Tab-separated table of C-alpha atoms and ligand atoms in Angstrom:
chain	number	residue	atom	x	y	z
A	1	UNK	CA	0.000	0.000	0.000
A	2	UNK	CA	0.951	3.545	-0.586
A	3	UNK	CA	-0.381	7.220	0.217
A	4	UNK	CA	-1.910	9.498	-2.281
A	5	UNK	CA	-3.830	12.768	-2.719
A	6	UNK	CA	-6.892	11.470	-4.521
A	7	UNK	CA	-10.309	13.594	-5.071
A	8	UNK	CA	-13.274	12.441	-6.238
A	9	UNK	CA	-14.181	14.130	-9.478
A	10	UNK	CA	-17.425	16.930	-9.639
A	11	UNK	CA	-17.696	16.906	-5.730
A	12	UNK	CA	-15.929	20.020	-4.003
A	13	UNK	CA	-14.413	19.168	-0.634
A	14	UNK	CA	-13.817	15.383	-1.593
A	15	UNK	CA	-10.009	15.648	-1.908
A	16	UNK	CA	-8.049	13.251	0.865
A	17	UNK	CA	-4.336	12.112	1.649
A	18	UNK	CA	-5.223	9.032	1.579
A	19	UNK	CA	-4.118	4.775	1.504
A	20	UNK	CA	-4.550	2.946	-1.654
A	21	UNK	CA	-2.704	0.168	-3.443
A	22	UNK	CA	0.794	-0.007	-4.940
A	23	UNK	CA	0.143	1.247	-8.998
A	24	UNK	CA	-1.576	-1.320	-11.143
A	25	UNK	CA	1.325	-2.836	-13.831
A	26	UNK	CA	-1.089	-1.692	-16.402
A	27	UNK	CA	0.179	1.762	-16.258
A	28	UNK	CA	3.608	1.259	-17.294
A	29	UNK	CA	6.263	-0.733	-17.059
A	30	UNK	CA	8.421	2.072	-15.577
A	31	UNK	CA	8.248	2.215	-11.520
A	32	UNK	CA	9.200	6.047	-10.134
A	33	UNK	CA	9.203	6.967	-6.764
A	34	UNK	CA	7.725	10.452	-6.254
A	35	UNK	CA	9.993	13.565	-5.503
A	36	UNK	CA	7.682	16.066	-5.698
A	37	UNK	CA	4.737	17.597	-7.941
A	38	UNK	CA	3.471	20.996	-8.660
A	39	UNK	CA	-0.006	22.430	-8.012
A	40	UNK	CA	-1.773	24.474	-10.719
A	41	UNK	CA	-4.745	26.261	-10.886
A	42	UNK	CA	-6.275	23.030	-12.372
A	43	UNK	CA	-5.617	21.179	-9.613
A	44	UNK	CA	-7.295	23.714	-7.554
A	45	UNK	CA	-10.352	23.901	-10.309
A	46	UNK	CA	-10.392	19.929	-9.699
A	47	UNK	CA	-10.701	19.913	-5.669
A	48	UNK	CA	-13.376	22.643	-5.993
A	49	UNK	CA	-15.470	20.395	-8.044
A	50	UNK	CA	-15.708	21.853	-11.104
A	51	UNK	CA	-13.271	20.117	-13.894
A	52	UNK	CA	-11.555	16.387	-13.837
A	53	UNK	CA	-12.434	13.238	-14.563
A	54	UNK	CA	-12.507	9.634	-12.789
A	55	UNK	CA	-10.863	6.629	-14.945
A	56	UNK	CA	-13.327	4.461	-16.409
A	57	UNK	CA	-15.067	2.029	-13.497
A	58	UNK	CA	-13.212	4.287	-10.535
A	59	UNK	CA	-14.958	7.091	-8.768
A	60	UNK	CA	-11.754	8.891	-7.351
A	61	UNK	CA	-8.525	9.851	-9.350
A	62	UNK	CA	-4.904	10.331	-8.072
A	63	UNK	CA	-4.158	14.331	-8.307
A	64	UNK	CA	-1.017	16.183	-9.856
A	65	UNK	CA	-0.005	16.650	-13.171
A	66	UNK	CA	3.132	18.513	-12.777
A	67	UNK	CA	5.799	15.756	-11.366
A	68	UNK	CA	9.551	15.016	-10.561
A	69	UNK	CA	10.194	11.393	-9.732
A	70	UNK	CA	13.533	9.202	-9.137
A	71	UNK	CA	13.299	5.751	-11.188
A	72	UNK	CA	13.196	2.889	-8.859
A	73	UNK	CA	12.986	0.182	-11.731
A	74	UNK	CA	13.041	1.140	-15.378
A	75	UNK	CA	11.527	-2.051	-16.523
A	76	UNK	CA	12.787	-3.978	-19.163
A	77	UNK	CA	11.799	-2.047	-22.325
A	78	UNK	CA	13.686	1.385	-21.731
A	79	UNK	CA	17.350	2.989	-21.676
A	80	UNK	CA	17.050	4.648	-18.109
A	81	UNK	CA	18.557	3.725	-15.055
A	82	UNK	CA	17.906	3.492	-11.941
A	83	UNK	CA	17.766	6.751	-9.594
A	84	UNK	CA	17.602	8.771	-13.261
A	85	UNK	CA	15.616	11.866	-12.398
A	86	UNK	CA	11.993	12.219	-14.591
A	87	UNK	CA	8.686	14.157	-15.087
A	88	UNK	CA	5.613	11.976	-16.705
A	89	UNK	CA	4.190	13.471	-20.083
A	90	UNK	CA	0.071	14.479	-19.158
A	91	UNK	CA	-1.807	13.560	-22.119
A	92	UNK	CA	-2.091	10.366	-24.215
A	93	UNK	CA	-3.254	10.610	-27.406
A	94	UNK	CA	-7.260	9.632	-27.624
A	95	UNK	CA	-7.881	5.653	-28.781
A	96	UNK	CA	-9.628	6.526	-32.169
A	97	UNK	CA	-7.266	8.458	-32.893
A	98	UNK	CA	-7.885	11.659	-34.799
A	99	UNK	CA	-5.904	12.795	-37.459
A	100	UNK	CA	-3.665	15.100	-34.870
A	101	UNK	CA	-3.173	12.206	-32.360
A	102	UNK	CA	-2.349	9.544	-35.186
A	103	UNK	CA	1.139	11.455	-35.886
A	104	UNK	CA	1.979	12.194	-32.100
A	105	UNK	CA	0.261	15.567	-32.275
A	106	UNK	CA	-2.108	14.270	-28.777
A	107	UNK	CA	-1.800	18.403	-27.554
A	108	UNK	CA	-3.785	19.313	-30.544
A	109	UNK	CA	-6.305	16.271	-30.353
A	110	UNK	CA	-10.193	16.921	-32.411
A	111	UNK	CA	-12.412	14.863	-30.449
A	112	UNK	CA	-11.473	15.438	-27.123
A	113	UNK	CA	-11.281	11.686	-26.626
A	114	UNK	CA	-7.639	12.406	-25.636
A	115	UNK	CA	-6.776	11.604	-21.521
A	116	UNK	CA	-4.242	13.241	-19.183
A	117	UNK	CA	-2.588	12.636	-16.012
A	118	UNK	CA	-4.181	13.937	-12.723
A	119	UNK	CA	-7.094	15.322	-14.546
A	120	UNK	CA	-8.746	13.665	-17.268
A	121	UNK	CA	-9.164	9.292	-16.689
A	122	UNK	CA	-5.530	8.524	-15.943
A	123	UNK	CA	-4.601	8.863	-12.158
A	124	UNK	CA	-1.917	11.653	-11.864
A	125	UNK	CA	1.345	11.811	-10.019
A	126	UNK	CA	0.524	12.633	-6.288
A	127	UNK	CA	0.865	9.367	-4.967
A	128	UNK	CA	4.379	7.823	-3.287
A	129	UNK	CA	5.077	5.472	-6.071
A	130	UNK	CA	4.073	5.789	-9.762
A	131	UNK	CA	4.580	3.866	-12.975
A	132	UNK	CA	4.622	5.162	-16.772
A	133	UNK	CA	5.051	3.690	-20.100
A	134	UNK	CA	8.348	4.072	-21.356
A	135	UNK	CA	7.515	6.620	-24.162
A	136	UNK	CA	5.692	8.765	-21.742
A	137	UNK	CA	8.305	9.749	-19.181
A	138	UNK	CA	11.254	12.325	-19.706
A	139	UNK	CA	14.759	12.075	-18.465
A	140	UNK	CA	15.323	15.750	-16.912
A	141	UNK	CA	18.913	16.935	-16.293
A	142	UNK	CA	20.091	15.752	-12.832
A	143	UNK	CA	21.918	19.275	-11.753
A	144	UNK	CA	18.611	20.798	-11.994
A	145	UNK	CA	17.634	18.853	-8.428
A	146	UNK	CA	13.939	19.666	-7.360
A	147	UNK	CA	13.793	22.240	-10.314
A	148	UNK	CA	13.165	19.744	-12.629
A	149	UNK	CA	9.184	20.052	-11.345
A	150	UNK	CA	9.147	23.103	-13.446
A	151	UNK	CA	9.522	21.256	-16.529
A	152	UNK	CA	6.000	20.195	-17.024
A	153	UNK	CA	4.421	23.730	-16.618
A	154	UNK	CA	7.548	24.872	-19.361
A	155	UNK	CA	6.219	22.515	-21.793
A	156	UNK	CA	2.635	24.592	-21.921
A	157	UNK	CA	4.891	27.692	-22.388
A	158	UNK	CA	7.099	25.827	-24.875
A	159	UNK	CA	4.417	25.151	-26.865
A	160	UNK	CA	2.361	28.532	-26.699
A	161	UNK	CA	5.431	30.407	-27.922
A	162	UNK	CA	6.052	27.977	-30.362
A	163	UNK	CA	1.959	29.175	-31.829
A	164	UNK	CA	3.115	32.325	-32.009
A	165	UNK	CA	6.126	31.949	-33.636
A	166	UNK	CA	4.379	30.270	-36.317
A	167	UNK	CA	1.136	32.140	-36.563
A	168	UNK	CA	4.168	35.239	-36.991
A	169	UNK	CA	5.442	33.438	-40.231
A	170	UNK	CA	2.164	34.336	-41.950
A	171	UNK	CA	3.435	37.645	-43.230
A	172	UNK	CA	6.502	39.494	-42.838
A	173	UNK	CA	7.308	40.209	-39.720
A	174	UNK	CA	9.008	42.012	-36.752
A	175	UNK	CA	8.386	42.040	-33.347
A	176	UNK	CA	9.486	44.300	-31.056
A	177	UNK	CA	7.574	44.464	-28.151
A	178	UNK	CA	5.742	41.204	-25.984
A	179	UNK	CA	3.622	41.902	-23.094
A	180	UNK	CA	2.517	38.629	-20.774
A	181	UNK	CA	-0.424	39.088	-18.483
A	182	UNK	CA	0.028	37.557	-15.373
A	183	UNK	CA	3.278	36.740	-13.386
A	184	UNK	CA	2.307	32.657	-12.245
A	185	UNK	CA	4.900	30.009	-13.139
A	186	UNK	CA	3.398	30.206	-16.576
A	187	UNK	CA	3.939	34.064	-17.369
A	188	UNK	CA	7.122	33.891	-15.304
A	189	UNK	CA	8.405	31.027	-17.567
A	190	UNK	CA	6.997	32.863	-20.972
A	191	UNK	CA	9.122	36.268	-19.809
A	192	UNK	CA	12.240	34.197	-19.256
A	193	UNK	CA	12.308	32.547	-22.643
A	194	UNK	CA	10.810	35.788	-24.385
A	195	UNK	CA	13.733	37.188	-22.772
A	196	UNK	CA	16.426	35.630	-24.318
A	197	UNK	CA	14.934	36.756	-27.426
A	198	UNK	CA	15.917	40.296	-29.054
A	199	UNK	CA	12.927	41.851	-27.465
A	200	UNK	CA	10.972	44.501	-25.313
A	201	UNK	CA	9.913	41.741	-22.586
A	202	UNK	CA	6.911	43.621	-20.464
A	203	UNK	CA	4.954	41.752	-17.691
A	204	UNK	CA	1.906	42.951	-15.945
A	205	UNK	CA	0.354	41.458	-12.870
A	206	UNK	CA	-2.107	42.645	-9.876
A	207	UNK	CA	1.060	41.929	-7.569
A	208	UNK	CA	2.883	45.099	-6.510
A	209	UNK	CA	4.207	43.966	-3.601
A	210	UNK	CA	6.608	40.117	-3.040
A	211	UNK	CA	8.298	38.250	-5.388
A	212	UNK	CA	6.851	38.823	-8.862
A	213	UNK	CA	8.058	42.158	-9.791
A	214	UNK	CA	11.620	41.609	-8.723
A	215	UNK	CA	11.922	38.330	-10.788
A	216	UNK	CA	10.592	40.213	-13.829
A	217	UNK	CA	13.363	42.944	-13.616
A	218	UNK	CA	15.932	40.512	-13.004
A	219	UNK	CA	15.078	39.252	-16.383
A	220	UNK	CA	15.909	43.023	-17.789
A	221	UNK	CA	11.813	43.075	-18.627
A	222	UNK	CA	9.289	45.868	-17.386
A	223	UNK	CA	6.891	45.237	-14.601
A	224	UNK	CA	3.974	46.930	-14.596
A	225	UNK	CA	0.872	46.746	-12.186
A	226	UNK	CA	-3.128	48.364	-13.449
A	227	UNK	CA	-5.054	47.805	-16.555
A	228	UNK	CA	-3.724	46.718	-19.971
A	229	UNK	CA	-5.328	49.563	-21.684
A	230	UNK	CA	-3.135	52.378	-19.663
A	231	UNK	CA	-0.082	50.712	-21.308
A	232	UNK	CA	1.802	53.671	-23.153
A	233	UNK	CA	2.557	51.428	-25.970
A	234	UNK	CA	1.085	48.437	-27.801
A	235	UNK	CA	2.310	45.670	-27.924
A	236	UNK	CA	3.406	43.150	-30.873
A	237	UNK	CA	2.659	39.629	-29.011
A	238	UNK	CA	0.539	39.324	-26.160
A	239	UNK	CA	0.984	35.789	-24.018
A	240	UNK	CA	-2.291	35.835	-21.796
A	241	UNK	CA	-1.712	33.819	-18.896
A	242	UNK	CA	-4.227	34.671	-16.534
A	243	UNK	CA	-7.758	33.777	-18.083
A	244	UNK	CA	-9.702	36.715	-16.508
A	245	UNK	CA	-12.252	38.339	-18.807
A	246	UNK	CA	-11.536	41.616	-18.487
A	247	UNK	CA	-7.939	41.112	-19.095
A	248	UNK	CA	-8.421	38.746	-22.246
A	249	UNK	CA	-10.897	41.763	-23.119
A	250	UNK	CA	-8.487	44.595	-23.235
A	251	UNK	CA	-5.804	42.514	-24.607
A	252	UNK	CA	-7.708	41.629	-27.759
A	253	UNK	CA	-8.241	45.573	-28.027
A	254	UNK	CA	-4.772	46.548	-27.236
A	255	UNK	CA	-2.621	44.408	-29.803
A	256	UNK	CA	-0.487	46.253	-31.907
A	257	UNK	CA	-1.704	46.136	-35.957
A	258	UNK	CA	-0.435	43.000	-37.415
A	259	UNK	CA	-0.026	41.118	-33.838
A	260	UNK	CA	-0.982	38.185	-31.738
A	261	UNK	CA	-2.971	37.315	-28.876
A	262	UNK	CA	-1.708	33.801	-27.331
A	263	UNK	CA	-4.678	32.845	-25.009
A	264	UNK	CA	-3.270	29.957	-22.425
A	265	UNK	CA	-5.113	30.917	-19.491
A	266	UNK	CA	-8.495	28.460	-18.622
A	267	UNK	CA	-10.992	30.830	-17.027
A	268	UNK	CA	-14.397	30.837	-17.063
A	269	UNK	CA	-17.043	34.401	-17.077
A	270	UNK	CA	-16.819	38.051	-17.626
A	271	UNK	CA	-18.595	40.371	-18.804
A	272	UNK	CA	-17.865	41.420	-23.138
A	273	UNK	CA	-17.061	45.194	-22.352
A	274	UNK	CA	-17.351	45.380	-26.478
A	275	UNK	CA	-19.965	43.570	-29.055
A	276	UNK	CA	-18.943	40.575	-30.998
A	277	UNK	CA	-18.846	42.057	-34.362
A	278	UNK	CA	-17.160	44.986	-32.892
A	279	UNK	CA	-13.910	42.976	-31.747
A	280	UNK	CA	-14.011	41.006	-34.894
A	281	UNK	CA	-14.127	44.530	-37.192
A	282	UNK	CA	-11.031	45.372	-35.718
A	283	UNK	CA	-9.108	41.827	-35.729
A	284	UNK	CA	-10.181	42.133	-39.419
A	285	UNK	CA	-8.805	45.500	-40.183
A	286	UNK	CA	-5.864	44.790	-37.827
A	287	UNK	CA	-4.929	41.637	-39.265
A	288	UNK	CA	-4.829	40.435	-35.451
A	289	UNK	CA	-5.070	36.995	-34.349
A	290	UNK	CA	-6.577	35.598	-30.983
A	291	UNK	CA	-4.542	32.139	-31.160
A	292	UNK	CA	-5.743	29.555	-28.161
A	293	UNK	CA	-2.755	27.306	-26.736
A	294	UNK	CA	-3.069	23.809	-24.502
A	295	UNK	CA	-0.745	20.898	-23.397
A	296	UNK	CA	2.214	19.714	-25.157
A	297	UNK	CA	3.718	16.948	-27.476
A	298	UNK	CA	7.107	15.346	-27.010
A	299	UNK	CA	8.740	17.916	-29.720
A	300	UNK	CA	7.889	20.269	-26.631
A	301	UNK	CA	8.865	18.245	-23.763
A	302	UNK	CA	12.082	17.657	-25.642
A	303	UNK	CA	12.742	21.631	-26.170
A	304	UNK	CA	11.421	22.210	-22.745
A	305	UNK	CA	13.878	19.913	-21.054
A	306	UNK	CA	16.664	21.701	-23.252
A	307	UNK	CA	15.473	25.089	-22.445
A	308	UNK	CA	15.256	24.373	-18.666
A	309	UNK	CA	18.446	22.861	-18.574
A	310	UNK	CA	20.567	26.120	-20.189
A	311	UNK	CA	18.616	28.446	-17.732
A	312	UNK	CA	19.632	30.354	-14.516
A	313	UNK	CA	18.862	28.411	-11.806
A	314	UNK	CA	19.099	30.938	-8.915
A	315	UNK	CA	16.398	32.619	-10.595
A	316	UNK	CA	14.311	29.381	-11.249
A	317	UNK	CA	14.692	28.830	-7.786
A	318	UNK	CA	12.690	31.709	-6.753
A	319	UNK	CA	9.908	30.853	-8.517
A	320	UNK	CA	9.224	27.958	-5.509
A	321	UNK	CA	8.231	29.496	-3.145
A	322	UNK	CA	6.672	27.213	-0.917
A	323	UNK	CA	6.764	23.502	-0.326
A	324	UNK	CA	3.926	21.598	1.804
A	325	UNK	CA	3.991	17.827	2.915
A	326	UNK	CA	1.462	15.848	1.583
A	327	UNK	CA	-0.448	15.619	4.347
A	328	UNK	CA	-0.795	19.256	4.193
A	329	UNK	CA	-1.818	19.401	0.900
A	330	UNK	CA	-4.880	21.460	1.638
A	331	UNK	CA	-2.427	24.094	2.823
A	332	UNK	CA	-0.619	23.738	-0.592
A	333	UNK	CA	-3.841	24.482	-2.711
A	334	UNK	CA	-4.705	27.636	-0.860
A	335	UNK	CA	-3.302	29.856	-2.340
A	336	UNK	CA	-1.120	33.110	-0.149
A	337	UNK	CA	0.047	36.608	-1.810
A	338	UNK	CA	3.505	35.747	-2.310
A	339	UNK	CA	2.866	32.409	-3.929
A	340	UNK	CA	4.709	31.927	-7.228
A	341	UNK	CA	4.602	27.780	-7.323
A	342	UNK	CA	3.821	25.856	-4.227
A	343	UNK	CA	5.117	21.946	-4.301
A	344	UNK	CA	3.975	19.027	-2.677
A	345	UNK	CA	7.196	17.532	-1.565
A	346	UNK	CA	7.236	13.807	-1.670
A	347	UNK	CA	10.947	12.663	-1.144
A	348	UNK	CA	14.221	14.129	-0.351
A	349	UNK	CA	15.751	15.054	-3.660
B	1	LIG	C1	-2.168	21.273	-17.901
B	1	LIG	C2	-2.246	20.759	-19.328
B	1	LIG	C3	-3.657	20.310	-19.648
B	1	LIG	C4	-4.649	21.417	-19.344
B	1	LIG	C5	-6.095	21.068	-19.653
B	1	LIG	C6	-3.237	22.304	-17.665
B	1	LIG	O1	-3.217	22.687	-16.319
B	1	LIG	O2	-0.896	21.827	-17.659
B	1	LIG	O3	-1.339	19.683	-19.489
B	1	LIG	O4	-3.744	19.948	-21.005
B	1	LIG	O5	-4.522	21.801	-17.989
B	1	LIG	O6	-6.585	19.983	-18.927
């Protein structure tokens, strides 16, 4: 038997550190003990009842998407070794599969048939042991230590950027300036690799106060607090990455002729401060584009890994800021003003 942080899907207040057995074979042949995993605003959307998923038959799923583990046995079928550091890939690819999923595309799946880790039919990563199928698991550079739980939420950012980059190639083009909304592990992580790029790297947040603005200037980017509208410029790229309406609302208005809108944030309501056809008469005579970005594929995981590897790590350090015992878990999902990414902190590292 083992402990895990397991919730039962739809029912707010279910979530419980709890016994259950060892991990079925089934799930891989790859057996990881669990170092530590990341919470997310999903996870938090999951314990308050209002997204995730049970697997088939089972009314309660393991939480915790974003993971570090240490490989106990690597199982006959792949090339890593015992005690090799690793982070489990979310998604698998849906069983049909769709065009997107048939060619290892599963972050871009049509029918929504596709599953993921910790949230959607696949027990996650917050339990003491795990196993993973061979192809699903990523090797993470050992000198990155417990930093190595950042990789998952780098793949989303990986990914994003990587829309953007592409949706650029439509026309001739030159950024200069990026604004990201929001300074979570997500915008944080989107400002350090916009960073390294020859741009104008600006991040706003509500936060004037603890970590966040000091982590964007040490990047040489702008911090700025208030509404996206009072901005004395406008930007080329904006990478929205806190899914509030209102912010979503007056970053849509604010793009620069010519730019892009990179959506990642999941929130729900608002209120449209502009009609429909309004918006869309000035996308059209902008040439704008609102692009939507989720998960990743292995291309991304790959680049990810690279990209997290070759960064500062004093800096990545600061963005944990807190790390909870699993039995405190609840304590980890609240979330306190200086919070930049709380961890659930399974083994030593
Ligand atoms: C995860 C993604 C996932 C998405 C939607 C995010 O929190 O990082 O891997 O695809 O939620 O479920």
């Amino acid at each position: 038997m083992m402990k895990a942080i397991t919730v039962e899907p739809k029912t707010p207040g279910s979530a419980r550190h709890e016994e259950m057995p060892e991990p079925d074979e089934r799930e891989g042949s790859v057996l990881v003990e669990a170092v530590a995993v990341g919470v997310c605003g999903t996870d938090v959307e999951i314990v308050e009842g209002k997204y995730g998923w049970a697997p088939p038959g089972a009314s309660r799923l393991v939480l915790g998407h974003e993971s570090l583990g240490r490989v106990i046995d690597p199982g006959p079928r792949s090339s890593l070794k015992q005690g090799d550091l690793v982070v489990g890939i979310v998604r698998r690819p849906d069983p049909v599969p769709c065009p997107s999923c048939a060619v290892g595309e599963w972050d871009m799946c049509s029918n929504g048939q596709y599953t993921e880790r910790g949230i959607k039919e696949i027990h996650g990563f917050m339990s003491e042991r795990w196993r993973t199928e061979p192809e699903y698991v990523i090797k993470v550079d050992p000198s990155l230590g417990i930093l190595g739980v950042l990789l998952e939420p780098m793949t989303v950012i990986t990914k994003a950027l990587e829309q953007v980059v592409m949706v650029g190639q439509r026309a001739f083009w030159e950024p200069k300036t990026v604004l990201v909304t929001g300074a979570g592990p997500i915008g944080l992580l989107a400002a350090l690799r916009l960073s390294v790029r020859d741009l104008h790297v600006h991040v706003l947040d509500r936060a004037e106060t603890g970590p966040k603005p000091d982590l964007v200037r040490d990047l040489g980017a702008t911090y700025h607090t208030g509404s996206v509208l009072d901005l004395d410029f406008a930007p080329d790229i904006i990478v929205e990455c806190t899914g509030v309406g209102a912010v979503i609302g007056d970053s849509i208005q604010k793009v620069k002729s010519g730019g892009i809108v990179c959506l990642t944030g999941v929130g729900a309501g608002g209120v449209a401060s502009r009609a429909v056809a309004d918006v869309a008469a000035a996308a059209v005579l902008k040439n704008n584009v609102i692009v939507g970005s989720v998960n990743a594929n292995k291309r991304h995981w790959y680049r990810a890994g690279q990209n997290l590897a070759r960064s500062d790590r004093k800096w990545l350090s600061r963005l944990i800021t807190r790390r909870e015992k699993p039995e405190n878990f609840k304590k980890a999902l609240e979330r306190q003003p200086d919070d930049v990414k709380v961890i659930i902190q399974f083994s030593e590292i």
